[in-house]
Amino acid sequence: MVKLKDIVDIELFKYDLERGMILESLYPEDNSYAVYTYSREAQFEGYWNPKTTLVTRGLVVKKINENLENAVVIARGMNKFFTVDQHDSEWGKLKLVDEEENVTVQDNYFIDFNAAAYVSDKIDGALGIAVPMNDDYILITKGSFVSDEALIGNKVLHTKHDSKAFYDYMQENYPGYTPLFEIVTPEAEHVIDYGDYEDIVFLGLVNNATGKWYPNVPINVKIFDFKRPDCYGTMTLGEALSRKEVDGHEGLVITLLESRQMYKLKYEAYLEMQSLLRSLNKLKEYVDEMRPADIVDEKPLNVPELVRDKMTERAKEEYYKPIKNKSRIAMELFALLALRHNLFTSSGQREFAREVEALKVDSSYKKILFSLKNSMISTSISQARKFL
């Protein structure tokens, strides 16, 4: 039995939890179960402590009498690991980055490029952690028992696969290890497009006591109808970092065989698509704050510095222009509706709202129509006050 205090500095853990470097999420059906993960604040600050934040990437415990001192570790994700930035790396040294928040973790990280490593494909999904519960497994994500992807992964585990048989097999052959999966679903926003594919991909096992990662554990997962990521075999770290990119893939996961230290390598094509997705999301935030009239009139986009790069033009094409076209159509419709109702009276506004709600159009058009109505009224009132 592994206790939480066996793998973390319990006082520092409680302090980091209190100050928001670690987040806690409870299992709704039994609050004695909790999952811990590092916070975005820890990522922004680059606060990676081997006795707290580095090990809390889906660390699941069962509290005893609500006391963390006696909490028992029942499952865990692999420790937090980082992406190799090859652009700024030299032979014998690496630059490690947390690409989720685009933060440099360590410069000039010395490494043995001749070390033997197990190399596999990196799946673009969500980490699924198999948690033993009531003589079976439930699947959760690194920060929640009930996230959207956790619910999907759990459903897939119990409908497409024999989770109970897998649980029994694990208890007999690999007690004290946590099986990890990648949850792939078209309902989640990821960079790589897997089409309608929805399943969980078996990644390997993590030792609950040591945190060491075993992606090449000899389990015949086919008998449980699980798939594994593509494996490229054993090679040196240097050879792994020199491999050619594979179209339509995210990158590589590299595990050193001796230390079990892990690294991520992201392909250039993936990073460009990831940059576009981030640009789109930032652009969405900006456009959502603009008035429809400003969009139609092509008010210059004061694009935030973060997305002012070569991907911005593509982001405009994929998000801004469709919104602009939709706004133009909505404005034409608004002009017709505004002629039929006196929007400066309560009764006129009610009739306008009823007619808009009755329209057989996408809800986004209705949102724009109401925005135009509010904008017209507030602008007119503002102009009138100038003459009072």
Short mmCIF file of C-alpha atoms in Angstrom, two decimals:
data_model
loop_
_atom_site.label_atom_id
_atom_site.label_comp_id
_atom_site.label_asym_id
_atom_site.label_seq_id
_atom_site.Cartn_x
_atom_site.Cartn_y
_atom_site.Cartn_z
CA MET A 1 0.00 0.00 0.00
CA VAL A 2 1.47 3.33 -1.12
CA LYS A 3 0.66 6.37 0.98
CA LEU A 4 0.62 9.90 -0.36
CA LYS A 5 3.32 10.95 2.11
CA ASP A 6 5.58 8.22 0.64
CA ILE A 7 5.80 9.99 -2.74
CA VAL A 8 5.41 13.69 -1.88
CA ASP A 9 6.67 16.13 0.72
CA ILE A 10 3.34 16.17 2.54
CA GLU A 11 3.76 19.59 4.21
CA LEU A 12 4.92 21.23 0.98
CA PHE A 13 2.11 19.42 -0.86
CA LYS A 14 -0.49 20.89 1.50
CA TYR A 15 1.12 24.34 1.16
CA ASP A 16 1.11 24.14 -2.66
CA LEU A 17 -2.51 22.98 -2.54
CA GLU A 18 -3.44 25.92 -0.32
CA ARG A 19 -1.70 28.50 -2.56
CA GLY A 20 -3.17 27.14 -5.77
CA MET A 21 -0.15 25.45 -7.34
CA ILE A 22 -1.99 22.13 -7.05
CA LEU A 23 -5.71 21.67 -7.69
CA GLU A 24 -7.99 19.12 -6.02
CA SER A 25 -11.09 17.56 -7.58
CA LEU A 26 -13.34 15.19 -5.62
CA TYR A 27 -15.24 12.16 -6.87
CA PRO A 28 -18.92 13.20 -6.73
CA GLU A 29 -20.13 9.80 -5.59
CA ASP A 30 -17.60 9.49 -2.77
CA ASN A 31 -15.70 12.58 -1.61
CA SER A 32 -13.02 10.48 0.06
CA TYR A 33 -11.54 10.01 -3.43
CA ALA A 34 -9.60 12.96 -4.84
CA VAL A 35 -7.49 13.61 -7.93
CA TYR A 36 -4.70 16.18 -7.90
CA THR A 37 -3.07 18.05 -10.75
CA TYR A 38 -0.74 21.01 -11.15
CA SER A 39 -2.46 24.31 -11.89
CA ARG A 40 -2.05 26.73 -14.77
CA GLU A 41 -0.45 29.13 -12.30
CA ALA A 42 2.26 26.52 -11.63
CA GLN A 43 2.77 26.25 -15.40
CA PHE A 44 2.98 30.03 -15.89
CA GLU A 45 5.51 30.34 -13.08
CA GLY A 46 7.46 27.26 -14.17
CA TYR A 47 7.07 25.87 -10.66
CA TRP A 48 8.03 22.22 -11.06
CA ASN A 49 8.89 20.51 -7.80
CA PRO A 50 9.71 16.77 -7.88
CA LYS A 51 7.92 16.31 -4.56
CA THR A 52 4.71 18.15 -5.47
CA THR A 53 3.78 19.54 -8.89
CA LEU A 54 5.81 17.16 -11.06
CA VAL A 55 4.05 14.12 -9.59
CA THR A 56 0.55 15.60 -9.57
CA ARG A 57 -0.51 14.89 -13.13
CA GLY A 58 -3.60 12.91 -12.24
CA LEU A 59 -2.56 11.64 -8.80
CA VAL A 60 -5.55 9.82 -7.28
CA VAL A 61 -5.82 9.14 -3.56
CA LYS A 62 -8.34 7.82 -1.08
CA LYS A 63 -8.41 9.97 2.03
CA ILE A 64 -8.66 8.28 5.40
CA ASN A 65 -10.84 10.32 7.78
CA GLU A 66 -10.32 13.32 5.48
CA ASN A 67 -6.67 13.32 6.46
CA LEU A 68 -4.02 13.69 3.76
CA GLU A 69 -1.38 12.34 6.13
CA ASN A 70 -2.97 8.89 5.85
CA ALA A 71 -4.24 9.17 2.25
CA VAL A 72 -3.54 6.11 0.09
CA VAL A 73 -2.43 6.38 -3.55
CA ILE A 74 -4.73 4.26 -5.71
CA ALA A 75 -3.78 5.50 -9.19
CA ARG A 76 -1.55 8.05 -10.89
CA GLY A 77 -0.68 9.43 -14.27
CA MET A 78 2.89 9.58 -15.49
CA ASN A 79 4.91 12.44 -14.04
CA LYS A 80 4.80 15.76 -15.87
CA PHE A 81 7.24 15.66 -18.79
CA PHE A 82 8.29 18.28 -21.28
CA THR A 83 8.80 18.99 -24.96
CA VAL A 84 12.21 19.18 -26.56
CA ASP A 85 12.70 22.47 -28.41
CA GLN A 86 15.13 21.42 -31.13
CA HIS A 87 15.49 24.92 -32.58
CA ASP A 88 17.41 26.12 -29.55
CA SER A 89 19.13 22.85 -28.69
CA GLU A 90 22.77 21.97 -29.14
CA TRP A 91 24.34 18.53 -29.32
CA GLY A 92 24.66 17.27 -25.77
CA LYS A 93 22.19 19.87 -24.47
CA LEU A 94 18.44 20.38 -24.76
CA LYS A 95 15.97 23.17 -24.18
CA LEU A 96 12.84 21.87 -22.46
CA VAL A 97 9.54 23.74 -22.78
CA ASP A 98 6.03 23.35 -21.44
CA GLU A 99 4.34 23.79 -24.81
CA GLU A 100 0.85 23.93 -23.26
CA GLU A 101 1.64 27.41 -21.94
CA ASN A 102 4.69 28.15 -24.15
CA VAL A 103 6.98 28.48 -21.12
CA THR A 104 10.66 27.53 -21.05
CA VAL A 105 11.30 25.04 -18.26
CA GLN A 106 15.05 24.63 -18.57
CA ASP A 107 17.81 25.85 -20.88
CA ASN A 108 21.00 23.89 -21.53
CA TYR A 109 19.64 20.66 -20.09
CA PHE A 110 22.51 18.17 -20.38
CA ILE A 111 21.57 14.76 -21.70
CA ASP A 112 23.21 11.60 -22.99
CA PHE A 113 22.19 11.41 -26.64
CA ASN A 114 23.52 7.83 -26.79
CA ALA A 115 21.10 6.61 -24.11
CA ALA A 116 18.76 3.82 -25.24
CA ALA A 117 15.16 4.89 -25.61
CA TYR A 118 11.78 3.41 -26.42
CA VAL A 119 10.03 5.55 -29.04
CA SER A 120 6.33 5.62 -29.87
CA ASP A 121 3.78 7.82 -31.62
CA LYS A 122 2.18 10.61 -29.61
CA ILE A 123 -1.61 10.50 -29.82
CA ASP A 124 -3.41 13.85 -29.80
CA GLY A 125 -6.10 13.28 -27.20
CA ALA A 126 -6.64 13.47 -23.45
CA LEU A 127 -4.81 11.38 -20.86
CA GLY A 128 -7.12 8.74 -19.39
CA ILE A 129 -6.22 7.29 -15.98
CA ALA A 130 -7.75 3.93 -14.99
CA VAL A 131 -8.81 4.16 -11.35
CA PRO A 132 -9.74 0.95 -9.47
CA MET A 133 -13.24 1.29 -8.05
CA ASN A 134 -15.62 -1.44 -6.85
CA ASP A 135 -13.57 -4.28 -8.41
CA ASP A 136 -13.52 -2.55 -11.78
CA TYR A 137 -11.96 0.50 -13.41
CA ILE A 138 -13.35 3.96 -14.04
CA LEU A 139 -11.52 6.24 -16.46
CA ILE A 140 -10.79 9.84 -15.47
CA THR A 141 -8.68 12.70 -16.84
CA LYS A 142 -5.73 14.25 -15.04
CA GLY A 143 -7.79 16.88 -13.27
CA SER A 144 -11.34 15.56 -13.05
CA PHE A 145 -13.54 12.54 -12.47
CA VAL A 146 -16.32 14.09 -14.53
CA SER A 147 -14.75 16.17 -17.31
CA ASP A 148 -16.38 15.78 -20.72
CA GLU A 149 -13.51 13.61 -21.94
CA ALA A 150 -13.52 11.57 -18.71
CA LEU A 151 -17.21 10.79 -19.19
CA ILE A 152 -16.64 9.83 -22.83
CA GLY A 153 -13.59 7.72 -21.99
CA ASN A 154 -15.41 5.97 -19.17
CA LYS A 155 -18.36 5.21 -21.45
CA VAL A 156 -16.03 3.80 -24.12
CA LEU A 157 -14.16 1.69 -21.53
CA HIS A 158 -17.38 0.01 -20.38
CA THR A 159 -19.19 -0.33 -23.70
CA LYS A 160 -16.45 -1.17 -26.20
CA HIS A 161 -14.17 -3.12 -23.87
CA ASP A 162 -14.41 -5.70 -21.08
CA SER A 163 -13.21 -3.44 -18.28
CA LYS A 164 -13.89 -6.03 -15.56
CA ALA A 165 -11.79 -8.70 -17.29
CA PHE A 166 -9.00 -6.16 -17.75
CA TYR A 167 -9.22 -5.17 -14.09
CA ASP A 168 -8.97 -8.83 -12.98
CA TYR A 169 -6.00 -9.37 -15.30
CA MET A 170 -4.20 -6.32 -13.92
CA GLN A 171 -4.78 -7.30 -10.28
CA GLU A 172 -3.34 -10.73 -10.96
CA ASN A 173 -0.38 -9.73 -13.11
CA TYR A 174 0.45 -6.07 -12.37
CA PRO A 175 -0.83 -5.09 -8.92
CA GLY A 176 0.41 -1.67 -7.87
CA TYR A 177 0.43 -0.30 -11.42
CA THR A 178 -1.96 2.15 -13.10
CA PRO A 179 -2.98 1.58 -16.75
CA LEU A 180 -3.01 4.78 -18.80
CA PHE A 181 -4.89 5.51 -22.00
CA GLU A 182 -5.32 8.28 -24.52
CA ILE A 183 -8.96 9.29 -24.96
CA VAL A 184 -9.67 10.12 -28.60
CA THR A 185 -13.05 11.61 -29.48
CA PRO A 186 -14.34 13.87 -32.27
CA GLU A 187 -16.25 15.83 -29.61
CA ALA A 188 -13.02 17.34 -28.25
CA GLU A 189 -11.06 20.13 -29.89
CA HIS A 190 -7.65 18.77 -30.83
CA VAL A 191 -5.14 19.67 -33.52
CA ILE A 192 -4.99 16.29 -35.25
CA ASP A 193 -8.22 15.35 -37.00
CA TYR A 194 -9.03 11.67 -36.44
CA GLY A 195 -12.40 12.00 -38.14
CA ASP A 196 -15.22 10.11 -36.42
CA TYR A 197 -12.82 7.81 -34.56
CA GLU A 198 -13.69 7.46 -30.88
CA ASP A 199 -11.86 5.04 -28.62
CA ILE A 200 -9.25 4.74 -25.90
CA VAL A 201 -5.68 3.83 -26.83
CA PHE A 202 -3.60 1.83 -24.32
CA LEU A 203 -0.36 3.72 -23.55
CA GLY A 204 1.28 1.63 -20.84
CA LEU A 205 1.62 1.33 -17.06
CA VAL A 206 2.97 3.60 -14.33
CA ASN A 207 4.29 2.22 -11.05
CA ASN A 208 2.24 3.72 -8.22
CA ALA A 209 5.16 3.68 -5.79
CA THR A 210 8.01 4.96 -7.98
CA GLY A 211 6.19 6.84 -10.75
CA LYS A 212 8.31 5.06 -13.35
CA TRP A 213 6.71 4.70 -16.77
CA TYR A 214 6.54 1.43 -18.75
CA PRO A 215 5.13 1.93 -22.26
CA ASN A 216 6.50 -1.37 -23.55
CA VAL A 217 5.05 -3.64 -20.89
CA PRO A 218 4.39 -7.12 -22.40
CA ILE A 219 0.59 -7.18 -22.27
CA ASN A 220 -1.43 -8.63 -25.14
CA VAL A 221 -3.95 -5.79 -25.15
CA LYS A 222 -5.68 -7.19 -28.22
CA ILE A 223 -7.55 -9.66 -26.04
CA PHE A 224 -9.29 -6.67 -24.45
CA ASP A 225 -9.70 -5.02 -27.88
CA PHE A 226 -7.33 -2.17 -27.01
CA LYS A 227 -4.99 -0.59 -29.53
CA ARG A 228 -1.52 0.79 -28.82
CA PRO A 229 0.21 3.80 -30.41
CA ASP A 230 2.54 3.01 -33.29
CA CYS A 231 5.91 1.91 -31.91
CA TYR A 232 9.18 2.75 -33.64
CA GLY A 233 11.29 0.43 -31.51
CA THR A 234 14.36 1.00 -29.38
CA MET A 235 17.01 3.47 -30.52
CA THR A 236 19.29 6.12 -29.07
CA LEU A 237 17.87 9.44 -27.97
CA GLY A 238 19.88 11.15 -30.69
CA GLU A 239 18.40 8.87 -33.36
CA ALA A 240 14.90 9.49 -32.01
CA LEU A 241 15.36 13.26 -32.22
CA SER A 242 16.61 12.92 -35.79
CA ARG A 243 13.64 10.93 -37.11
CA LYS A 244 11.67 12.28 -40.06
CA GLU A 245 8.23 13.69 -39.42
CA VAL A 246 5.16 11.56 -40.08
CA ASP A 247 2.32 13.37 -41.84
CA GLY A 248 -0.89 13.72 -39.85
CA HIS A 249 0.75 12.89 -36.52
CA GLU A 250 1.53 14.98 -33.44
CA GLY A 251 5.05 13.76 -32.68
CA LEU A 252 6.91 11.27 -30.52
CA VAL A 253 7.02 10.13 -26.92
CA ILE A 254 10.56 9.13 -25.96
CA THR A 255 11.20 7.05 -22.82
CA LEU A 256 14.78 6.41 -21.70
CA LEU A 257 15.03 2.74 -20.81
CA GLU A 258 17.31 3.06 -17.82
CA SER A 259 15.92 6.09 -16.00
CA ARG A 260 12.38 5.92 -17.46
CA GLN A 261 12.62 9.69 -18.00
CA MET A 262 10.19 10.86 -20.67
CA TYR A 263 10.35 13.56 -23.35
CA LYS A 264 7.97 14.83 -26.01
CA LEU A 265 8.95 15.76 -29.53
CA LYS A 266 6.41 17.78 -31.52
CA TYR A 267 6.53 17.81 -35.33
CA GLU A 268 6.83 21.16 -37.11
CA ALA A 269 3.58 20.63 -39.04
CA TYR A 270 1.76 19.92 -35.76
CA LEU A 271 3.20 23.03 -34.09
CA GLU A 272 2.03 25.16 -37.02
CA MET A 273 -1.48 23.71 -36.76
CA GLN A 274 -1.40 24.21 -32.99
CA SER A 275 -0.38 27.84 -33.53
CA LEU A 276 -3.32 28.28 -35.90
CA LEU A 277 -5.74 26.79 -33.38
CA ARG A 278 -4.46 29.14 -30.69
CA SER A 279 -4.71 32.05 -33.11
CA LEU A 280 -8.30 31.06 -33.86
CA ASN A 281 -9.17 30.88 -30.18
CA LYS A 282 -7.61 34.29 -29.47
CA LEU A 283 -9.30 35.74 -32.52
CA LYS A 284 -12.63 34.31 -31.36
CA GLU A 285 -12.19 36.05 -28.01
CA TYR A 286 -11.47 39.33 -29.77
CA VAL A 287 -14.25 39.12 -32.36
CA ASP A 288 -16.79 38.07 -29.71
CA GLU A 289 -16.15 41.44 -28.04
CA MET A 290 -16.69 43.43 -31.26
CA ARG A 291 -19.98 44.92 -32.30
CA PRO A 292 -21.55 43.27 -35.39
CA ALA A 293 -21.54 46.67 -37.11
CA ASP A 294 -17.77 46.92 -36.60
CA ILE A 295 -17.33 43.49 -38.13
CA VAL A 296 -19.42 44.33 -41.19
CA ASP A 297 -17.68 47.69 -41.62
CA GLU A 298 -14.36 45.83 -41.50
CA LYS A 299 -13.06 47.76 -38.54
CA PRO A 300 -9.28 47.11 -38.44
CA LEU A 301 -8.50 44.08 -36.34
CA ASN A 302 -6.42 45.10 -33.37
CA VAL A 303 -5.10 41.57 -33.14
CA PRO A 304 -3.34 40.80 -29.83
CA GLU A 305 0.43 40.51 -30.03
CA LEU A 306 0.17 36.82 -29.11
CA VAL A 307 -1.48 35.94 -32.42
CA ARG A 308 0.13 38.53 -34.70
CA ASP A 309 2.11 35.99 -36.68
CA LYS A 310 1.99 34.18 -40.01
CA MET A 311 -1.01 32.15 -38.86
CA THR A 312 -3.26 35.19 -38.28
CA GLU A 313 -4.28 35.51 -41.92
CA ARG A 314 -5.41 31.89 -41.96
CA ALA A 315 -7.23 32.47 -38.67
CA LYS A 316 -9.06 35.40 -40.27
CA GLU A 317 -10.08 33.23 -43.19
CA GLU A 318 -11.35 30.44 -40.95
CA TYR A 319 -13.12 32.49 -38.30
CA TYR A 320 -13.33 36.23 -38.89
CA LYS A 321 -14.64 36.16 -42.46
CA PRO A 322 -17.44 33.64 -41.77
CA ILE A 323 -18.52 35.76 -38.79
CA LYS A 324 -18.37 38.85 -40.98
CA ASN A 325 -20.61 37.26 -43.61
CA LYS A 326 -23.03 36.09 -40.94
CA SER A 327 -23.12 39.58 -39.42
CA ARG A 328 -23.86 41.15 -42.81
CA ILE A 329 -26.85 38.82 -43.34
CA ALA A 330 -28.05 39.49 -39.79
CA MET A 331 -27.83 43.25 -40.31
CA GLU A 332 -29.96 43.05 -43.45
CA LEU A 333 -32.52 41.03 -41.50
CA PHE A 334 -32.33 43.47 -38.61
CA ALA A 335 -33.10 46.41 -40.91
CA LEU A 336 -36.36 44.71 -41.96
CA LEU A 337 -37.36 43.85 -38.38
CA ALA A 338 -36.50 47.29 -37.02
CA LEU A 339 -38.92 48.89 -39.49
CA ARG A 340 -41.78 46.83 -38.08
CA HIS A 341 -41.20 47.53 -34.37
CA ASN A 342 -40.59 50.62 -32.26
CA LEU A 343 -37.51 49.45 -30.39
CA PHE A 344 -37.66 52.43 -28.03
CA THR A 345 -40.78 51.08 -26.32
CA SER A 346 -41.13 48.05 -24.08
CA SER A 347 -43.93 46.62 -26.21
CA GLY A 348 -41.88 47.09 -29.39
CA GLN A 349 -38.91 45.30 -27.86
CA ARG A 350 -41.14 42.41 -26.73
CA GLU A 351 -42.62 42.03 -30.23
CA PHE A 352 -39.13 42.20 -31.73
CA ALA A 353 -37.94 39.46 -29.36
CA ARG A 354 -40.91 37.22 -30.16
CA GLU A 355 -40.32 37.56 -33.90
CA VAL A 356 -36.60 36.86 -33.56
CA GLU A 357 -37.21 33.76 -31.42
CA ALA A 358 -39.71 32.48 -33.99
CA LEU A 359 -37.22 32.78 -36.85
CA LYS A 360 -36.02 29.47 -38.28
CA VAL A 361 -32.36 30.45 -38.33
CA ASP A 362 -29.23 29.37 -36.48
CA SER A 363 -29.08 30.64 -32.88
CA SER A 364 -25.91 32.60 -33.68
CA TYR A 365 -27.96 34.85 -36.01
CA LYS A 366 -30.43 35.50 -33.21
CA LYS A 367 -27.56 36.46 -30.91
CA ILE A 368 -26.36 39.02 -33.46
CA LEU A 369 -29.88 40.41 -33.94
CA PHE A 370 -30.29 41.04 -30.22
CA SER A 371 -26.79 42.54 -30.09
CA LEU A 372 -27.69 44.93 -32.91
CA LYS A 373 -30.88 45.92 -31.15
CA ASN A 374 -29.06 46.68 -27.89
CA SER A 375 -26.30 48.51 -29.73
CA MET A 376 -28.75 50.69 -31.67
CA ILE A 377 -30.67 51.65 -28.53
CA SER A 378 -27.56 52.44 -26.44
CA THR A 379 -25.98 54.44 -29.30
CA SER A 380 -29.16 56.44 -29.84
CA ILE A 381 -29.49 57.23 -26.14
CA SER A 382 -25.83 58.25 -25.99
CA GLN A 383 -26.26 60.58 -28.97
CA ALA A 384 -29.45 62.09 -27.52
CA ARG A 385 -27.74 62.89 -24.24
CA LYS A 386 -25.23 65.06 -26.07
CA PHE A 387 -28.04 67.47 -26.93
CA LEU A 388 -29.62 67.58 -23.45
#
